[in-house]
Amino acid sequence: MKSLFFTEEHELFRSSLQDFFKAEVTPYINEWEKAGKVDRSVFRKMGEMGFLSLEVEEKYGGMGADFMYTTILCEELGRTGSGGFATTISAHSYLAMNYLVHAGSPFIKEKYLVPSVMGEKIGSLSMTEPFAGSDLRAIRTTAKLDGDYYIIDGSKTFISNGYYGDYTVAACKTASGISMIVIDLDAAGVSRSKLDKVGIRCSDTAELAFNGVKVPKENLLGEEGKGFYYMMESLQVERLTLAQSNIGLMQYALDITLQYISERSAFGKPINKLQVLRHRIADMATDIAAWKSFMNHTSYRLTQGEHVVKECSMLKLKTSDLVNKIVYECGQMFGGYGFMEEYPIGRIYRDVRVMPIYGGTSEIMKEIIAKIVIDKKSYKPVYKA
Ligand SMILES: Cc1cc2nc3c(=O)[nH]c(=O)nc-3n(C[C@H](O)[C@H](O)[C@H](O)COP(=O)(O)OP(=O)(O)OC[C@H]3O[C@@H](n4cnc5c(N)ncnc54)[C@H](O)[C@@H]3O)c2cc1C
């Protein structure tokens, strides 16, 4: 049947991506999990294939592709079965680069976007601080203009790609409010420490300290004082891409479970003949189909230029819960093997715990949805204004 949302070109892109991940990613996931980092060479390889620059304008080396390509990329990131790999790539492309694309000057685009497209520079986004996570207006990091430079002081925490990456897009307090400033992570006065995590272990997560860091004033993104609005806008795409990866992860968990229960026997027959397990599979397959359909529809509306804040929040909220539920149920079908490191379902179980936390917690998603549904609050696009 002809797809409502994807063309033949989209599907060709999906198969080249699947081939690439099969050859260059899945065989190395366990190694990267142990090392606590994704090998840097993957960024360059993905850059060469154009996978890091789908929506970037062609004049900056990008593909100039529509958002349905991103939808495919993020779903397939999830289908690699590694939340850590998906987080690493998403933090670069959909957290850091997203700001460069929408708010970056030609100078910023040449200096940071072009090497990011090629996978030569790795980006991160620094919003969260030790005393400000959900409440982003409470950030304390300051950027004081001194001649041609901003002097940055403060600290950030839980920053994906912050330890091994090259630059960070940081939310800082300037004279006119919160502003987004690009900071080189090898600059004098930056120190970083790596955080140890429960899951997504191959994704590097760092605490950053800025001590009198001198940053050229040209590194300001967009207008001074507009940073909070840029964050609110960019978070929509971040949340939608997280939902897309969640859908991919659920499908991966279901696929490996279907395989396992067809091979494992108990009481003289394969366990996929046990009605209780069959019904659970039926429930899971139905939930995935329903949320995937809503996700594709929302992605398509965004591709058509609609502002879909409510739907992005709903998708982030519900797919984060669902991926946890599905991975738990699938793990149960593996019996003791589901608790063993050598089975990917165990790793995914650890990975998915973070989904209702990062990119905005589930409680914050409910706040946004309630404001729209009950108080009739409306959100206007920022970048297009
Ligand atoms: C692995 C990982 C990677 C991350 N990557 C990044 C990154 O790359 N860049 C970045 O900037 N951040 C990143 N984060 C940070 C993440 O976005 C924050 O942890 C998250 O937004 C929550 O902030 P917090 O941890 O300060 O919790 P808090 O804001 O302190 O919240 C604590 C609890 O209170 C609840 N709560 C807070 N306010 C409300 C409210 N108004 N109503 C109801 N409940 C509320 C929360 O939902 C939560 O349950 C990452 C986090 C993790 C764990």
Tab-separated table of C-alpha atoms and ligand atoms in Angstrom:
chain	number	residue	atom	x	y	z
A	1	MET	CA	0.000	0.000	0.000
A	2	LYS	CA	1.234	3.500	-0.836
A	3	SER	CA	2.401	5.338	2.282
A	4	LEU	CA	0.546	8.502	3.271
A	5	PHE	CA	3.676	10.161	4.599
A	6	PHE	CA	6.687	8.648	2.852
A	7	THR	CA	7.703	8.671	-0.824
A	8	GLU	CA	9.803	6.052	-2.602
A	9	GLU	CA	12.844	8.306	-2.076
A	10	HIS	CA	12.160	8.346	1.657
A	11	GLU	CA	12.030	4.540	1.698
A	12	LEU	CA	15.277	4.257	-0.287
A	13	PHE	CA	16.851	6.546	2.284
A	14	ARG	CA	15.539	4.272	5.054
A	15	SER	CA	17.163	1.190	3.536
A	16	SER	CA	20.534	2.900	3.019
A	17	LEU	CA	20.400	4.033	6.648
A	18	GLN	CA	19.545	0.517	7.849
A	19	ASP	CA	22.453	-0.920	5.836
A	20	PHE	CA	24.786	1.693	7.286
A	21	PHE	CA	23.736	1.053	10.905
A	22	LYS	CA	23.960	-2.704	10.403
A	23	ALA	CA	27.554	-2.413	9.174
A	24	GLU	CA	28.919	0.504	11.193
A	25	VAL	CA	26.933	0.638	14.431
A	26	THR	CA	25.227	-2.523	15.728
A	27	PRO	CA	28.405	-4.671	15.781
A	28	TYR	CA	30.134	-2.095	18.030
A	29	ILE	CA	27.430	-1.166	20.537
A	30	ASN	CA	28.632	-3.449	23.354
A	31	GLU	CA	32.215	-2.238	22.891
A	32	TRP	CA	31.066	1.408	23.060
A	33	GLU	CA	28.920	0.719	26.117
A	34	LYS	CA	31.995	-0.617	27.933
A	35	ALA	CA	34.182	2.281	26.738
A	36	GLY	CA	31.520	4.829	27.776
A	37	LYS	CA	31.672	6.544	24.390
A	38	VAL	CA	30.683	6.184	20.767
A	39	ASP	CA	33.713	5.995	18.504
A	40	ARG	CA	34.324	9.392	16.946
A	41	SER	CA	34.922	7.855	13.510
A	42	VAL	CA	31.162	7.160	13.233
A	43	PHE	CA	30.469	10.896	13.142
A	44	ARG	CA	32.771	11.311	10.147
A	45	LYS	CA	31.239	8.318	8.382
A	46	MET	CA	27.719	9.603	9.023
A	47	GLY	CA	28.862	13.039	7.869
A	48	GLU	CA	30.178	11.621	4.594
A	49	MET	CA	26.837	9.884	4.011
A	50	GLY	CA	24.948	13.144	4.637
A	51	PHE	CA	23.181	11.664	7.706
A	52	LEU	CA	24.166	14.551	10.001
A	53	SER	CA	22.853	17.306	7.794
A	54	LEU	CA	19.425	16.298	6.573
A	55	GLU	CA	17.720	19.660	7.010
A	56	VAL	CA	20.804	21.876	6.657
A	57	GLU	CA	20.854	24.172	3.624
A	58	GLU	CA	22.903	22.889	0.687
A	59	LYS	CA	25.174	25.955	0.762
A	60	TYR	CA	26.466	24.785	4.151
A	61	GLY	CA	27.051	21.245	2.908
A	62	GLY	CA	23.640	19.907	3.948
A	63	MET	CA	21.021	17.847	2.143
A	64	GLY	CA	18.195	20.415	2.292
A	65	ALA	CA	15.822	17.508	2.964
A	66	ASP	CA	12.327	17.659	4.503
A	67	PHE	CA	11.517	16.682	8.105
A	68	MET	CA	10.180	13.236	7.095
A	69	TYR	CA	13.820	12.239	6.455
A	70	THR	CA	14.590	13.227	10.044
A	71	THR	CA	11.602	11.155	11.175
A	72	ILE	CA	13.115	8.118	9.443
A	73	LEU	CA	16.597	8.811	10.806
A	74	CYS	CA	15.432	9.093	14.422
A	75	GLU	CA	13.190	6.040	14.232
A	76	GLU	CA	16.102	4.043	12.782
A	77	LEU	CA	18.427	5.384	15.499
A	78	GLY	CA	16.028	3.776	17.984
A	79	ARG	CA	15.922	0.574	15.956
A	80	THR	CA	19.680	0.112	16.411
A	81	GLY	CA	18.584	-0.951	19.924
A	82	SER	CA	21.000	1.468	21.595
A	83	GLY	CA	19.521	4.388	23.504
A	84	GLY	CA	23.102	5.583	24.045
A	85	PHE	CA	23.922	5.755	20.347
A	86	ALA	CA	20.588	7.428	19.583
A	87	THR	CA	21.220	10.033	22.302
A	88	THR	CA	24.755	10.738	21.057
A	89	ILE	CA	23.665	11.455	17.495
A	90	SER	CA	20.494	13.315	18.504
A	91	ALA	CA	22.381	15.576	20.938
A	92	HIS	CA	24.661	16.594	18.082
A	93	SER	CA	22.104	16.967	15.272
A	94	TYR	CA	18.829	17.862	17.017
A	95	LEU	CA	20.010	19.618	20.175
A	96	ALA	CA	23.166	21.525	19.156
A	97	MET	CA	22.935	21.852	15.361
A	98	ASN	CA	19.257	22.749	15.421
A	99	TYR	CA	20.162	26.099	17.060
A	100	LEU	CA	22.965	26.759	14.564
A	101	VAL	CA	20.593	26.114	11.647
A	102	HIS	CA	17.796	28.370	12.914
A	103	ALA	CA	19.565	31.123	14.852
A	104	GLY	CA	23.170	31.027	13.599
A	105	SER	CA	24.711	33.932	11.645
A	106	PRO	CA	26.638	33.140	8.417
A	107	PHE	CA	29.822	33.414	10.563
A	108	ILE	CA	28.538	30.791	13.044
A	109	LYS	CA	27.360	28.552	10.228
A	110	GLU	CA	30.782	28.589	8.544
A	111	LYS	CA	32.648	28.107	11.811
A	112	TYR	CA	30.474	25.493	13.562
A	113	LEU	CA	27.716	24.209	11.287
A	114	VAL	CA	29.873	23.186	8.307
A	115	PRO	CA	32.279	21.040	10.409
A	116	SER	CA	29.266	19.620	12.318
A	117	VAL	CA	27.686	18.545	9.035
A	118	MET	CA	30.918	16.699	8.181
A	119	GLY	CA	31.147	15.088	11.630
A	120	GLU	CA	34.448	16.903	12.236
A	121	LYS	CA	33.133	18.883	15.194
A	122	ILE	CA	30.771	17.350	17.748
A	123	GLY	CA	28.174	19.586	19.370
A	124	SER	CA	26.190	19.616	22.594
A	125	LEU	CA	23.485	21.746	24.180
A	126	SER	CA	23.927	23.180	27.692
A	127	MET	CA	20.689	24.267	29.305
A	128	THR	CA	20.564	22.306	32.581
A	129	GLU	CA	22.465	23.482	35.655
A	130	PRO	CA	22.913	21.931	39.092
A	131	PHE	CA	20.160	24.247	40.428
A	132	ALA	CA	18.007	24.665	37.310
A	133	GLY	CA	16.590	21.814	35.241
A	134	SER	CA	12.840	21.965	34.616
A	135	ASP	CA	12.849	25.628	35.691
A	136	LEU	CA	15.140	27.000	32.986
A	137	ARG	CA	14.481	30.634	33.833
A	138	ALA	CA	16.421	29.999	37.063
A	139	ILE	CA	19.785	29.420	35.345
A	140	ARG	CA	22.739	31.204	36.958
A	141	THR	CA	25.501	30.990	34.327
A	142	THR	CA	26.392	34.542	33.299
A	143	ALA	CA	27.832	36.013	30.101
A	144	LYS	CA	29.093	39.568	30.632
A	145	LEU	CA	30.009	41.636	27.611
A	146	ASP	CA	33.540	43.041	27.900
A	147	GLY	CA	34.632	44.789	24.689
A	148	ASP	CA	34.542	42.234	21.889
A	149	TYR	CA	34.099	39.256	24.216
A	150	TYR	CA	31.598	37.628	26.540
A	151	ILE	CA	33.100	36.434	29.811
A	152	ILE	CA	31.282	33.269	30.897
A	153	ASP	CA	31.041	32.055	34.492
A	154	GLY	CA	28.926	29.235	35.862
A	155	SER	CA	28.290	25.525	35.511
A	156	LYS	CA	26.125	23.076	33.552
A	157	THR	CA	25.265	19.482	34.274
A	158	PHE	CA	23.978	16.326	32.526
A	159	ILE	CA	25.325	17.578	29.175
A	160	SER	CA	25.202	14.888	26.455
A	161	ASN	CA	28.391	14.970	24.321
A	162	GLY	CA	29.864	17.432	26.820
A	163	TYR	CA	32.959	15.389	27.688
A	164	TYR	CA	34.234	14.292	24.274
A	165	GLY	CA	32.519	16.995	22.189
A	166	ASP	CA	34.053	20.148	20.707
A	167	TYR	CA	31.554	22.925	21.392
A	168	THR	CA	28.410	23.588	23.353
A	169	VAL	CA	25.420	25.839	22.706
A	170	ALA	CA	24.969	27.309	26.178
A	171	ALA	CA	22.078	29.188	27.781
A	172	CYS	CA	23.582	32.143	29.691
A	173	LYS	CA	22.246	35.174	31.502
A	174	THR	CA	23.218	38.354	29.638
A	175	ALA	CA	22.294	42.006	30.333
A	176	SER	CA	19.034	41.651	28.370
A	177	GLY	CA	17.924	38.208	29.573
A	178	ILE	CA	18.797	34.626	28.623
A	179	SER	CA	20.919	34.277	25.476
A	180	MET	CA	22.374	31.298	23.599
A	181	ILE	CA	26.143	31.437	23.082
A	182	VAL	CA	28.444	28.921	21.373
A	183	ILE	CA	31.405	27.997	23.583
A	184	ASP	CA	34.450	26.006	22.443
A	185	LEU	CA	34.997	23.262	24.976
A	186	ASP	CA	38.793	23.451	24.690
A	187	ALA	CA	38.801	27.184	25.601
A	188	ALA	CA	40.798	28.350	28.634
A	189	GLY	CA	38.640	28.289	31.759
A	190	VAL	CA	36.421	25.334	30.701
A	191	SER	CA	36.696	22.199	32.808
A	192	ARG	CA	34.703	19.024	32.290
A	193	SER	CA	34.028	15.883	34.261
A	194	LYS	CA	32.360	12.732	33.048
A	195	LEU	CA	29.249	11.460	34.842
A	196	ASP	CA	28.608	7.768	35.516
A	197	LYS	CA	25.088	6.686	34.579
A	198	VAL	CA	22.591	3.861	35.067
A	199	GLY	CA	21.934	3.482	31.329
A	200	ILE	CA	22.692	4.884	27.863
A	201	ARG	CA	26.259	4.275	28.956
A	202	CYS	CA	27.882	4.852	25.554
A	203	SER	CA	26.430	8.360	25.479
A	204	ASP	CA	28.882	10.667	27.211
A	205	THR	CA	27.298	12.886	29.840
A	206	ALA	CA	29.290	15.657	31.466
A	207	GLU	CA	29.369	18.352	34.056
A	208	LEU	CA	30.899	21.567	32.707
A	209	ALA	CA	32.410	24.452	34.667
A	210	PHE	CA	33.082	27.859	33.097
A	211	ASN	CA	35.567	30.028	34.900
A	212	GLY	CA	36.081	33.393	33.205
A	213	VAL	CA	35.822	31.818	29.729
A	214	LYS	CA	36.439	34.415	26.990
A	215	VAL	CA	34.142	33.945	23.989
A	216	PRO	CA	34.074	36.252	20.917
A	217	LYS	CA	30.823	38.230	20.843
A	218	GLU	CA	30.167	36.859	17.299
A	219	ASN	CA	29.407	33.526	19.011
A	220	LEU	CA	26.029	34.860	20.171
A	221	LEU	CA	23.164	32.959	18.480
A	222	GLY	CA	20.404	35.153	17.084
A	223	GLU	CA	19.412	38.097	19.290
A	224	GLU	CA	20.549	38.758	22.833
A	225	GLY	CA	17.764	38.118	25.366
A	226	LYS	CA	15.810	35.755	23.080
A	227	GLY	CA	17.435	32.557	24.329
A	228	PHE	CA	14.481	31.369	26.378
A	229	TYR	CA	12.183	31.557	23.339
A	230	TYR	CA	14.752	29.761	21.155
A	231	MET	CA	14.911	26.981	23.755
A	232	MET	CA	11.114	26.648	23.954
A	233	GLU	CA	10.951	26.376	20.154
A	234	SER	CA	13.877	23.971	19.739
A	235	LEU	CA	12.582	21.734	22.524
A	236	GLN	CA	9.563	20.872	20.337
A	237	VAL	CA	11.759	19.282	17.691
A	238	GLU	CA	13.881	17.662	20.402
A	239	ARG	CA	10.766	16.094	21.940
A	240	LEU	CA	9.414	14.878	18.637
A	241	THR	CA	12.760	13.309	17.679
A	242	LEU	CA	12.874	11.606	21.089
A	243	ALA	CA	9.411	10.172	20.449
A	244	GLN	CA	10.585	8.932	17.037
A	245	SER	CA	13.553	7.114	18.627
A	246	ASN	CA	11.259	5.711	21.328
A	247	ILE	CA	9.055	4.207	18.623
A	248	GLY	CA	12.155	2.695	16.975
A	249	LEU	CA	13.347	1.243	20.292
A	250	MET	CA	9.928	-0.346	20.964
A	251	GLN	CA	9.956	-1.958	17.540
A	252	TYR	CA	13.456	-3.287	18.128
A	253	ALA	CA	12.455	-4.717	21.532
A	254	LEU	CA	9.399	-6.372	20.006
A	255	ASP	CA	11.378	-7.802	17.054
A	256	ILE	CA	14.033	-9.462	19.207
A	257	THR	CA	11.320	-10.785	21.526
A	258	LEU	CA	9.331	-12.310	18.659
A	259	GLN	CA	12.511	-14.080	17.569
A	260	TYR	CA	13.281	-15.311	21.090
A	261	ILE	CA	9.820	-16.655	21.885
A	262	SER	CA	9.740	-18.523	18.575
A	263	GLU	CA	12.954	-20.371	19.569
A	264	ARG	CA	12.437	-20.941	23.291
A	265	SER	CA	10.329	-23.918	24.394
A	266	ALA	CA	8.557	-24.730	27.659
A	267	PHE	CA	6.167	-27.562	28.484
A	268	GLY	CA	6.883	-29.183	25.118
A	269	LYS	CA	6.087	-26.257	22.797
A	270	PRO	CA	7.531	-22.932	21.702
A	271	ILE	CA	6.536	-20.235	24.198
A	272	ASN	CA	5.013	-18.174	21.375
A	273	LYS	CA	2.148	-20.686	21.482
A	274	LEU	CA	1.262	-19.714	25.070
A	275	GLN	CA	-1.887	-17.640	24.943
A	276	VAL	CA	-0.927	-15.296	27.743
A	277	LEU	CA	2.247	-14.279	25.907
A	278	ARG	CA	0.433	-14.063	22.554
A	279	HIS	CA	-2.075	-11.632	24.026
A	280	ARG	CA	0.677	-9.475	25.500
A	281	ILE	CA	2.369	-9.371	22.081
A	282	ALA	CA	-0.958	-8.401	20.499
A	283	ASP	CA	-1.330	-5.527	22.984
A	284	MET	CA	2.189	-4.290	22.380
A	285	ALA	CA	1.934	-4.477	18.583
A	286	THR	CA	-1.335	-2.514	18.750
A	287	ASP	CA	0.118	0.196	21.013
A	288	ILE	CA	3.177	0.594	18.787
A	289	ALA	CA	1.033	0.853	15.641
A	290	ALA	CA	-1.218	3.501	17.227
A	291	TRP	CA	1.595	5.710	18.538
A	292	LYS	CA	3.637	5.302	15.374
A	293	SER	CA	0.697	6.487	13.351
A	294	PHE	CA	0.225	9.569	15.587
A	295	MET	CA	3.987	10.229	15.462
A	296	ASN	CA	4.099	10.070	11.641
A	297	HIS	CA	1.044	12.294	11.368
A	298	THR	CA	2.530	14.898	13.729
A	299	SER	CA	5.880	14.771	11.896
A	300	TYR	CA	4.047	15.297	8.631
A	301	ARG	CA	2.146	18.295	10.014
A	302	LEU	CA	5.433	19.791	11.196
A	303	THR	CA	6.879	19.185	7.707
A	304	GLN	CA	3.915	21.180	6.334
A	305	GLY	CA	4.874	24.120	8.600
A	306	GLU	CA	2.322	23.594	11.385
A	307	HIS	CA	3.216	24.453	14.978
A	308	VAL	CA	2.473	21.246	16.879
A	309	VAL	CA	3.529	21.980	20.468
A	310	LYS	CA	0.688	20.012	22.089
A	311	GLU	CA	1.258	16.931	19.942
A	312	CYS	CA	5.065	16.969	20.444
A	313	SER	CA	4.522	17.073	24.222
A	314	MET	CA	1.883	14.301	24.084
A	315	LEU	CA	4.181	12.100	22.021
A	316	LYS	CA	7.183	12.677	24.293
A	317	LEU	CA	5.019	11.932	27.356
A	318	LYS	CA	3.307	8.784	26.163
A	319	THR	CA	6.050	7.127	24.084
A	320	SER	CA	8.453	7.534	27.039
A	321	ASP	CA	6.062	5.596	29.271
A	322	LEU	CA	5.208	3.077	26.592
A	323	VAL	CA	8.817	2.236	25.733
A	324	ASN	CA	9.431	1.517	29.433
A	325	LYS	CA	6.341	-0.686	29.628
A	326	ILE	CA	7.137	-2.583	26.435
A	327	VAL	CA	10.792	-3.167	27.290
A	328	TYR	CA	9.719	-4.441	30.737
A	329	GLU	CA	7.131	-6.822	29.242
A	330	CYS	CA	9.560	-8.032	26.570
A	331	GLY	CA	12.280	-8.591	29.171
A	332	GLN	CA	9.862	-10.749	31.138
A	333	MET	CA	9.424	-13.036	28.119
A	334	PHE	CA	13.180	-13.689	28.082
A	335	GLY	CA	13.016	-15.113	31.617
A	336	GLY	CA	16.452	-15.121	33.305
A	337	TYR	CA	18.201	-14.406	29.996
A	338	GLY	CA	16.529	-11.008	29.926
A	339	PHE	CA	18.577	-10.076	32.972
A	340	MET	CA	21.900	-11.026	31.390
A	341	GLU	CA	24.321	-8.473	29.929
A	342	GLU	CA	24.824	-10.499	26.762
A	343	TYR	CA	21.160	-10.040	25.792
A	344	PRO	CA	20.377	-6.582	24.339
A	345	ILE	CA	16.974	-6.484	26.056
A	346	GLY	CA	18.793	-6.040	29.411
A	347	ARG	CA	20.767	-3.075	28.101
A	348	ILE	CA	17.646	-1.445	26.665
A	349	TYR	CA	15.906	-1.896	30.013
A	350	ARG	CA	18.588	0.338	31.549
A	351	ASP	CA	18.533	2.758	28.615
A	352	VAL	CA	14.844	3.559	28.586
A	353	ARG	CA	14.630	4.719	32.220
A	354	VAL	CA	15.870	8.137	31.173
A	355	MET	CA	13.159	8.712	28.566
A	356	PRO	CA	10.562	10.248	30.953
A	357	ILE	CA	13.336	12.424	32.443
A	358	TYR	CA	15.438	14.124	29.769
A	359	GLY	CA	14.190	16.520	27.102
A	360	GLY	CA	11.681	17.752	29.705
A	361	THR	CA	10.214	15.436	32.361
A	362	SER	CA	6.812	13.778	32.028
A	363	GLU	CA	5.452	16.130	34.702
A	364	ILE	CA	6.537	19.133	32.620
A	365	MET	CA	4.942	17.583	29.483
A	366	LYS	CA	1.663	17.314	31.421
A	367	GLU	CA	1.979	20.957	32.522
A	368	ILE	CA	2.348	22.064	28.880
A	369	ILE	CA	-0.531	19.901	27.652
A	370	ALA	CA	-2.793	21.044	30.504
A	371	LYS	CA	-2.041	24.718	29.788
A	372	ILE	CA	-3.013	24.226	26.142
A	373	VAL	CA	-6.085	22.078	26.791
A	374	ILE	CA	-7.466	23.793	29.909
A	375	ASP	CA	-6.152	27.380	29.801
A	376	LYS	CA	-6.226	27.591	25.969
A	377	LYS	CA	-2.645	28.843	25.967
A	378	SER	CA	-1.209	29.126	22.472
A	379	TYR	CA	2.410	29.054	21.391
A	380	LYS	CA	3.651	31.069	18.410
A	381	PRO	CA	6.581	30.037	16.242
A	382	VAL	CA	9.732	31.902	17.290
A	383	TYR	CA	12.180	31.330	14.453
A	384	LYS	CA	9.689	32.301	11.757
A	385	ALA	CA	8.543	35.480	13.550
B	1	LIG	C1	21.271	11.180	30.674
B	1	LIG	C2	20.839	12.606	30.648
B	1	LIG	C3	21.198	13.407	29.564
B	1	LIG	C4	20.837	14.751	29.547
B	1	LIG	N1	21.253	15.558	28.501
B	1	LIG	C5	21.067	16.900	28.594
B	1	LIG	C6	21.662	17.785	27.624
B	1	LIG	O1	22.307	17.345	26.672
B	1	LIG	N2	21.502	19.116	27.784
B	1	LIG	C7	20.789	19.648	28.835
B	1	LIG	O2	20.688	20.858	28.919
B	1	LIG	N3	20.194	18.838	29.758
B	1	LIG	C8	20.336	17.480	29.670
B	1	LIG	N4	19.762	16.662	30.617
B	1	LIG	C9	19.031	17.247	31.719
B	1	LIG	C10	17.534	16.957	31.717
B	1	LIG	O3	16.887	17.627	30.679
B	1	LIG	C11	17.017	17.334	33.117
B	1	LIG	O4	17.519	16.355	34.012
B	1	LIG	C12	15.510	17.407	33.206
B	1	LIG	O5	15.018	18.492	32.449
B	1	LIG	C13	14.998	17.562	34.657
B	1	LIG	O6	15.691	18.549	35.343
B	1	LIG	P1	16.305	18.210	36.794
B	1	LIG	O7	17.119	16.975	36.662
B	1	LIG	O8	17.000	19.435	37.288
B	1	LIG	O9	15.061	17.893	37.693
B	1	LIG	P2	14.138	18.962	38.486
B	1	LIG	O10	13.747	20.056	37.577
B	1	LIG	O11	14.814	19.315	39.750
B	1	LIG	O12	12.861	18.079	38.799
B	1	LIG	C14	12.791	17.148	39.891
B	1	LIG	C15	11.384	16.531	39.900
B	1	LIG	O13	10.421	17.566	40.122
B	1	LIG	C16	9.448	17.568	39.080
B	1	LIG	N5	9.022	18.920	38.780
B	1	LIG	C17	9.778	20.032	38.574
B	1	LIG	N6	9.001	21.084	38.260
B	1	LIG	C18	7.723	20.634	38.248
B	1	LIG	C19	6.444	21.250	38.011
B	1	LIG	N7	6.330	22.543	37.687
B	1	LIG	N8	5.339	20.485	38.116
B	1	LIG	C20	5.418	19.158	38.429
B	1	LIG	N9	6.600	18.529	38.671
B	1	LIG	C21	7.734	19.255	38.579
B	1	LIG	C22	10.185	16.943	37.889
B	1	LIG	O14	9.290	16.448	36.917
B	1	LIG	C23	11.012	15.876	38.564
B	1	LIG	O15	10.237	14.742	38.775
B	1	LIG	C24	20.075	15.293	30.609
B	1	LIG	C25	19.683	14.474	31.683
B	1	LIG	C26	20.068	13.154	31.717
B	1	LIG	C27	19.671	12.300	32.899
